Amino acid sequence: MNRLLPLAALLALAAFWFSGSDYYTGLAVKIMIYAIFALSLQLLVGGAGLVSLGHAAFFGIGAYVAALLSPESEAAGLWWLLPAALLAAGAYALVTGSLALRTRGVYFIMVTLAFSQMAYYVFHDTKIGGGSDGIYLYFRPDLSLGGWTPVDLSDPATFYFFVLAGLALTWGFLALLRRSPFGTALNGIRINEQRMRAAGYSTYRYKLAAYVVGAMLAGLAGFLFALKDGFVTPELLAWEQSGLVLLMVILGGMGSLGGAVLGTVTMVLLQELFQSQELFGDYARHWHLPLGIAIIVLVALLPNGLAGLPAQWRERRQAREVDDARAAGATSPRNDAGSAPRAEAMPAAPRLPLQGERHV
């Protein structure tokens, strides 16, 4: 069942393109891109126990590389532009992660936030990428082979299925990584890092590798986001983006890949719901307030996230069954003597004879 559900979801997304609605297909593309972003952070939070508040830096770097390296007069080559975005995000993660991972707990959170804000102000306060006004991406890249263009992302259908393929590959890669010895080591580090060190594992290298891999996947999400809107601003690197994707992971459940996707779907749909002027009229301008209340309610009612909801239901059902059994035992019928009926005597368990006893 755990393997069939992701496959069914991917098939449903593939079939969703044929709905014919530009608004809903655009919303689906946004959800898929943010799902890749959330999965990249889930590798750190749920895999290695590294809570980062600066993950948006890699998201924004991937987007800016896509915009800055794309020429204004023609489409760039996908075969080199996409690796450039991933490598740029990974390089920044390698430099900053080698320093941030020497801290722990709340200090790690604050250091990652500081590095993310550094990248934000580089693009915001300088002319790199247009400053605070941002930069446009005029042409989506394509993949040309001798005059033949098998992948032209300017076509809406091609771009939709390209994003869907990116989500499927990200999911499959992380699923294999979780089952690999590397993923097992990360899980051990999350549970008890000192014991992993005592067992001979270099936990720093494992965490740094996970940090870089997660950053490259976030760069992939940023690359796709830049291609989607054709416009990149420094706000993609702001701490609000890091907090948003962290909320997606927490809301969905930090222990599973499906939880990150569920959290993304819920968060994006809640944003669209509360921003709808057709439903809320002028009150839609204050959409942050109902969104915050909804998040508080969901987190309070679902301590293990949306992915833990089936297990939570099973626990409650089992608890009710135990309570019903106890209540039935307390109200069991009395016998003629007025006392509760005694259970039939169980046969004694066989045992070895003691010294001096006869062997039967």
Short mmCIF file of C-alpha atoms in Angstrom, two decimals:
data_model
loop_
_atom_site.label_atom_id
_atom_site.label_comp_id
_atom_site.label_asym_id
_atom_site.label_seq_id
_atom_site.Cartn_x
_atom_site.Cartn_y
_atom_site.Cartn_z
CA MET A 1 0.00 0.00 0.00
CA ASN A 2 2.83 2.42 0.82
CA ARG A 3 4.26 1.85 -2.65
CA LEU A 4 0.95 2.06 -4.50
CA LEU A 5 -0.18 5.36 -2.98
CA PRO A 6 2.69 7.46 -4.41
CA LEU A 7 2.24 5.81 -7.80
CA ALA A 8 -1.51 6.50 -7.70
CA ALA A 9 -0.83 10.13 -6.76
CA LEU A 10 1.59 10.57 -9.67
CA LEU A 11 -0.89 9.03 -12.10
CA ALA A 12 -3.61 11.33 -10.76
CA LEU A 13 -1.38 14.36 -11.27
CA ALA A 14 -0.57 13.21 -14.80
CA ALA A 15 -4.27 12.85 -15.59
CA PHE A 16 -5.02 16.20 -13.94
CA TRP A 17 -3.37 18.04 -16.83
CA PHE A 18 -6.23 17.03 -19.10
CA SER A 19 -8.75 18.87 -16.91
CA GLY A 20 -8.27 21.85 -19.22
CA SER A 21 -8.27 24.56 -16.53
CA ASP A 22 -5.21 26.85 -16.63
CA TYR A 23 -5.79 28.03 -13.06
CA TYR A 24 -5.92 24.56 -11.53
CA THR A 25 -3.03 23.19 -13.58
CA GLY A 26 -0.97 26.22 -12.54
CA LEU A 27 -1.92 25.53 -8.93
CA ALA A 28 -0.87 21.90 -9.37
CA VAL A 29 2.51 23.02 -10.74
CA LYS A 30 2.99 25.29 -7.71
CA ILE A 31 2.13 22.42 -5.35
CA MET A 32 4.55 20.05 -7.09
CA ILE A 33 7.41 22.58 -6.94
CA TYR A 34 6.84 23.28 -3.27
CA ALA A 35 6.55 19.54 -2.66
CA ILE A 36 10.09 19.11 -4.02
CA PHE A 37 11.18 21.97 -1.75
CA ALA A 38 9.53 20.33 1.28
CA LEU A 39 11.02 16.92 0.46
CA SER A 40 14.48 18.48 0.35
CA LEU A 41 14.02 19.85 3.86
CA GLN A 42 12.44 16.61 5.07
CA LEU A 43 15.76 14.89 4.34
CA LEU A 44 17.36 17.13 6.96
CA VAL A 45 14.58 17.39 9.53
CA GLY A 46 13.09 13.91 9.37
CA GLY A 47 16.20 12.11 8.18
CA ALA A 48 19.07 13.58 10.17
CA GLY A 49 17.25 15.63 12.81
CA LEU A 50 18.66 18.92 11.49
CA VAL A 51 16.09 21.69 11.86
CA SER A 52 17.17 24.44 9.46
CA LEU A 53 15.65 27.90 9.24
CA GLY A 54 17.77 28.93 6.26
CA HIS A 55 16.74 26.42 3.63
CA ALA A 56 15.25 29.15 1.43
CA ALA A 57 18.76 30.31 0.54
CA PHE A 58 19.28 27.27 -1.68
CA PHE A 59 15.79 27.67 -3.15
CA GLY A 60 16.55 31.26 -4.11
CA ILE A 61 20.04 30.51 -5.40
CA GLY A 62 18.68 27.90 -7.78
CA ALA A 63 16.11 30.41 -9.02
CA TYR A 64 18.63 33.21 -9.47
CA VAL A 65 21.10 31.02 -11.35
CA ALA A 66 18.33 30.07 -13.78
CA ALA A 67 17.52 33.75 -14.38
CA LEU A 68 21.03 35.20 -14.41
CA LEU A 69 22.55 32.65 -16.77
CA SER A 70 19.66 32.68 -19.24
CA PRO A 71 20.26 35.02 -22.19
CA GLU A 72 17.64 37.67 -22.97
CA SER A 73 17.48 36.91 -26.69
CA GLU A 74 17.12 33.13 -26.80
CA ALA A 75 16.49 30.04 -24.71
CA ALA A 76 19.37 28.61 -22.72
CA GLY A 77 20.43 25.00 -22.92
CA LEU A 78 18.72 22.88 -20.29
CA TRP A 79 21.58 20.41 -20.30
CA TRP A 80 23.94 22.96 -18.66
CA LEU A 81 21.59 25.44 -16.96
CA LEU A 82 19.96 22.90 -14.64
CA PRO A 83 23.28 21.39 -13.43
CA ALA A 84 24.61 24.93 -12.89
CA ALA A 85 21.68 25.75 -10.59
CA LEU A 86 22.10 22.52 -8.61
CA LEU A 87 25.87 22.94 -8.29
CA ALA A 88 25.54 26.57 -7.16
CA ALA A 89 23.10 25.62 -4.41
CA GLY A 90 25.27 22.66 -3.41
CA ALA A 91 28.43 24.78 -3.32
CA TYR A 92 26.84 27.35 -1.02
CA ALA A 93 25.60 24.52 1.20
CA LEU A 94 29.07 22.97 1.33
CA VAL A 95 30.64 26.22 2.49
CA THR A 96 27.97 27.26 4.97
CA GLY A 97 27.17 23.75 6.15
CA SER A 98 30.78 23.00 7.02
CA LEU A 99 30.53 25.85 9.54
CA ALA A 100 26.92 25.54 10.65
CA LEU A 101 27.17 21.81 11.39
CA ARG A 102 29.78 22.50 14.06
CA THR A 103 26.91 23.81 16.17
CA ARG A 104 23.85 22.03 17.53
CA GLY A 105 20.28 22.64 18.52
CA VAL A 106 19.05 26.22 18.57
CA TYR A 107 22.53 27.47 17.63
CA PHE A 108 22.38 25.48 14.39
CA ILE A 109 18.97 27.00 13.64
CA MET A 110 20.26 30.53 14.19
CA VAL A 111 23.43 29.99 12.15
CA THR A 112 21.49 28.64 9.18
CA LEU A 113 19.13 31.61 9.46
CA ALA A 114 22.11 33.99 9.47
CA PHE A 115 23.65 32.44 6.35
CA SER A 116 20.30 32.58 4.58
CA GLN A 117 19.85 36.26 5.42
CA MET A 118 23.38 36.94 4.18
CA ALA A 119 22.45 35.52 0.78
CA TYR A 120 19.18 37.45 0.87
CA TYR A 121 20.89 40.80 1.41
CA VAL A 122 23.48 40.07 -1.27
CA PHE A 123 20.70 39.95 -3.86
CA HIS A 124 18.51 42.57 -2.18
CA ASP A 125 21.07 45.33 -1.53
CA THR A 126 23.29 44.94 -4.60
CA LYS A 127 22.66 45.14 -8.33
CA ILE A 128 23.19 41.40 -8.72
CA GLY A 129 19.94 40.13 -10.11
CA GLY A 130 18.28 43.55 -10.25
CA GLY A 131 18.42 44.34 -6.55
CA SER A 132 15.13 44.53 -4.68
CA ASP A 133 13.20 44.76 -7.98
CA GLY A 134 14.23 41.28 -9.06
CA ILE A 135 15.02 39.95 -12.51
CA TYR A 136 13.02 38.52 -15.39
CA LEU A 137 13.58 35.24 -17.18
CA TYR A 138 12.46 35.82 -20.76
CA PHE A 139 12.82 32.33 -22.22
CA ARG A 140 12.49 28.94 -20.64
CA PRO A 141 15.41 26.63 -21.44
CA ASP A 142 15.16 23.78 -23.88
CA LEU A 143 17.07 20.66 -24.76
CA SER A 144 18.22 20.62 -28.38
CA LEU A 145 20.05 17.75 -30.05
CA GLY A 146 21.22 18.51 -33.59
CA GLY A 147 18.26 20.73 -34.42
CA TRP A 148 15.80 18.38 -32.73
CA THR A 149 14.20 19.69 -29.53
CA PRO A 150 12.82 16.80 -27.48
CA VAL A 151 12.28 19.01 -24.41
CA ASP A 152 10.92 22.51 -24.99
CA LEU A 153 9.79 23.91 -21.67
CA SER A 154 8.07 26.86 -23.29
CA ASP A 155 5.26 24.44 -24.09
CA PRO A 156 2.87 24.36 -21.09
CA ALA A 157 2.24 20.61 -21.32
CA THR A 158 5.96 19.82 -21.56
CA PHE A 159 6.70 22.05 -18.56
CA TYR A 160 3.91 20.47 -16.51
CA PHE A 161 5.17 16.94 -17.07
CA PHE A 162 8.78 18.06 -16.60
CA VAL A 163 7.88 19.33 -13.11
CA LEU A 164 5.97 16.11 -12.46
CA ALA A 165 9.03 14.09 -13.51
CA GLY A 166 11.16 16.19 -11.15
CA LEU A 167 8.81 15.41 -8.27
CA ALA A 168 8.77 11.69 -9.11
CA LEU A 169 12.57 11.51 -9.36
CA THR A 170 12.99 13.42 -6.10
CA TRP A 171 10.58 11.08 -4.31
CA GLY A 172 12.21 7.97 -5.76
CA PHE A 173 15.71 9.18 -4.96
CA LEU A 174 14.86 10.00 -1.34
CA ALA A 175 12.96 6.71 -0.93
CA LEU A 176 16.03 4.77 -2.08
CA LEU A 177 18.28 6.95 0.07
CA ARG A 178 16.23 6.20 3.19
CA ARG A 179 16.62 2.45 2.60
CA SER A 180 20.35 2.67 1.86
CA PRO A 181 23.15 2.33 4.46
CA PHE A 182 23.56 6.11 4.22
CA GLY A 183 19.92 6.65 5.14
CA THR A 184 20.17 4.14 7.97
CA ALA A 185 23.18 6.00 9.33
CA LEU A 186 21.29 9.30 9.16
CA ASN A 187 18.41 7.75 11.06
CA GLY A 188 20.83 6.55 13.73
CA ILE A 189 22.33 10.04 13.97
CA ARG A 190 18.86 11.50 14.44
CA ILE A 191 18.08 9.05 17.25
CA ASN A 192 21.41 9.06 19.10
CA GLU A 193 24.41 10.78 17.56
CA GLN A 194 26.77 9.96 20.44
CA ARG A 195 26.10 6.25 20.06
CA MET A 196 26.77 6.49 16.32
CA ARG A 197 30.10 8.15 17.05
CA ALA A 198 30.94 5.40 19.51
CA ALA A 199 30.14 2.87 16.78
CA GLY A 200 32.80 4.44 14.56
CA TYR A 201 30.67 6.64 12.27
CA SER A 202 31.91 10.07 11.22
CA THR A 203 28.62 11.81 11.91
CA TYR A 204 29.87 15.20 10.74
CA ARG A 205 30.50 13.92 7.21
CA TYR A 206 27.14 12.20 7.05
CA LYS A 207 25.32 15.34 8.13
CA LEU A 208 27.29 17.51 5.73
CA ALA A 209 26.52 15.15 2.85
CA ALA A 210 22.80 15.23 3.73
CA TYR A 211 22.94 19.02 4.01
CA VAL A 212 24.45 19.37 0.53
CA VAL A 213 22.05 16.86 -1.05
CA GLY A 214 19.07 18.62 0.52
CA ALA A 215 20.37 21.97 -0.74
CA MET A 216 20.71 20.68 -4.30
CA LEU A 217 17.14 19.39 -4.26
CA ALA A 218 16.00 22.78 -2.95
CA GLY A 219 17.96 24.35 -5.82
CA LEU A 220 15.99 22.14 -8.21
CA ALA A 221 12.75 23.47 -6.73
CA GLY A 222 13.98 27.06 -7.05
CA PHE A 223 15.04 26.44 -10.65
CA LEU A 224 11.56 25.18 -11.52
CA PHE A 225 9.92 28.05 -9.64
CA ALA A 226 11.89 30.59 -11.70
CA LEU A 227 10.80 28.87 -14.90
CA LYS A 228 7.19 28.82 -13.72
CA ASP A 229 6.82 32.55 -13.03
CA GLY A 230 9.58 33.93 -15.25
CA PHE A 231 10.44 36.34 -12.46
CA VAL A 232 12.79 36.07 -9.48
CA THR A 233 12.95 38.37 -6.43
CA PRO A 234 15.06 38.32 -3.26
CA GLU A 235 11.94 37.36 -1.30
CA LEU A 236 12.56 33.77 -2.40
CA LEU A 237 15.56 33.74 -0.03
CA ALA A 238 13.82 35.42 2.89
CA TRP A 239 13.35 33.67 6.20
CA GLU A 240 9.57 33.60 5.61
CA GLN A 241 10.14 31.05 2.84
CA SER A 242 12.23 28.93 5.19
CA GLY A 243 9.53 29.12 7.84
CA LEU A 244 6.85 28.26 5.29
CA VAL A 245 8.55 25.09 4.09
CA LEU A 246 9.36 24.09 7.67
CA LEU A 247 5.66 24.45 8.51
CA MET A 248 4.85 22.20 5.56
CA VAL A 249 7.12 19.48 6.90
CA ILE A 250 5.82 19.79 10.47
CA LEU A 251 2.18 19.93 9.41
CA GLY A 252 2.50 16.86 7.23
CA GLY A 253 4.61 14.84 9.64
CA MET A 254 8.38 14.77 9.96
CA GLY A 255 8.74 11.01 9.79
CA SER A 256 7.70 10.28 6.21
CA LEU A 257 8.10 11.53 2.67
CA GLY A 258 4.35 11.45 2.20
CA GLY A 259 3.96 13.76 5.15
CA ALA A 260 6.03 16.46 3.43
CA VAL A 261 3.83 16.23 0.33
CA LEU A 262 0.61 16.23 2.37
CA GLY A 263 1.79 19.24 4.32
CA THR A 264 2.60 21.06 1.07
CA VAL A 265 -0.82 20.34 -0.43
CA THR A 266 -2.60 21.45 2.76
CA MET A 267 -0.59 24.64 3.17
CA VAL A 268 -0.91 25.78 -0.45
CA LEU A 269 -4.64 25.02 -0.56
CA LEU A 270 -5.23 26.84 2.73
CA GLN A 271 -3.42 29.88 1.36
CA GLU A 272 -5.50 29.83 -1.79
CA LEU A 273 -8.68 29.37 0.24
CA PHE A 274 -8.17 32.27 2.61
CA GLN A 275 -6.96 34.58 -0.18
CA SER A 276 -10.12 33.99 -2.21
CA GLN A 277 -12.07 37.23 -2.53
CA GLU A 278 -15.05 35.32 -3.90
CA LEU A 279 -15.43 33.57 -0.53
CA PHE A 280 -14.23 36.19 1.95
CA GLY A 281 -14.56 39.46 0.06
CA ASP A 282 -12.50 42.30 1.54
CA TYR A 283 -11.52 40.10 4.48
CA ALA A 284 -9.28 38.15 2.10
CA ARG A 285 -6.68 40.90 2.58
CA HIS A 286 -6.21 39.64 6.14
CA TRP A 287 -5.69 36.02 5.10
CA HIS A 288 -2.68 35.58 7.39
CA LEU A 289 -4.91 35.59 10.49
CA PRO A 290 -7.23 32.67 9.56
CA LEU A 291 -4.26 30.79 8.11
CA GLY A 292 -2.39 31.07 11.40
CA ILE A 293 -5.44 29.94 13.36
CA ALA A 294 -5.92 26.97 11.05
CA ILE A 295 -2.28 25.93 11.46
CA ILE A 296 -2.53 26.16 15.26
CA VAL A 297 -5.66 24.02 15.28
CA LEU A 298 -4.18 21.39 12.95
CA VAL A 299 -0.92 21.13 14.89
CA ALA A 300 -2.81 20.87 18.20
CA LEU A 301 -5.16 18.16 16.93
CA LEU A 302 -2.51 16.26 14.94
CA PRO A 303 0.67 16.04 17.03
CA ASN A 304 2.17 13.55 14.56
CA GLY A 305 1.08 15.46 11.48
CA LEU A 306 -1.30 14.52 8.71
CA ALA A 307 0.69 11.40 7.89
CA GLY A 308 0.20 10.16 11.46
CA LEU A 309 -3.58 10.54 11.32
CA PRO A 310 -4.32 6.83 10.50
CA ALA A 311 -2.14 5.67 13.40
CA GLN A 312 -3.84 8.19 15.69
CA TRP A 313 -7.25 6.83 14.69
CA ARG A 314 -6.10 3.24 15.35
CA GLU A 315 -4.83 4.17 18.80
CA ARG A 316 -8.12 5.83 19.68
CA ARG A 317 -10.11 2.86 18.41
CA GLN A 318 -7.98 0.45 20.42
CA ALA A 319 -8.35 2.62 23.50
CA ARG A 320 -12.14 2.60 23.09
CA GLU A 321 -12.14 -1.17 22.70
CA VAL A 322 -10.12 -1.54 25.92
CA ASP A 323 -12.50 0.81 27.76
CA ASP A 324 -15.53 -1.12 26.45
CA ALA A 325 -13.99 -4.42 27.56
CA ARG A 326 -13.33 -3.04 31.04
CA ALA A 327 -16.85 -1.67 31.27
CA ALA A 328 -18.29 -5.02 30.17
CA GLY A 329 -16.21 -6.79 32.83
CA ALA A 330 -17.34 -4.41 35.54
CA THR A 331 -21.01 -4.98 34.70
CA SER A 332 -20.79 -8.76 34.23
CA PRO A 333 -23.82 -10.78 35.54
CA ARG A 334 -23.75 -12.14 39.10
CA ASN A 335 -24.16 -15.82 40.01
CA ASP A 336 -26.76 -17.21 42.33
CA ALA A 337 -24.67 -16.53 45.44
CA GLY A 338 -24.55 -12.84 44.55
CA SER A 339 -20.87 -12.80 43.72
CA ALA A 340 -19.32 -12.28 40.32
CA PRO A 341 -18.79 -15.49 38.37
CA ARG A 342 -15.33 -16.86 38.66
CA ALA A 343 -13.32 -17.73 35.64
CA GLU A 344 -12.76 -21.40 35.03
CA ALA A 345 -9.53 -22.68 36.49
CA MET A 346 -6.76 -22.78 33.94
CA PRO A 347 -4.58 -25.88 33.84
CA ALA A 348 -1.23 -25.43 35.52
CA ALA A 349 1.68 -24.84 33.23
CA PRO A 350 4.06 -27.83 32.95
CA ARG A 351 7.29 -27.59 34.96
CA LEU A 352 10.31 -29.71 35.80
CA PRO A 353 10.04 -31.74 39.04
CA LEU A 354 11.78 -30.37 42.08
CA GLN A 355 14.38 -32.34 44.04
CA GLY A 356 12.70 -35.14 45.96
CA GLU A 357 9.54 -35.22 43.83
CA ARG A 358 8.59 -38.22 41.81
CA HIS A 359 8.93 -38.13 38.05
CA VAL A 360 5.55 -38.87 36.48
#
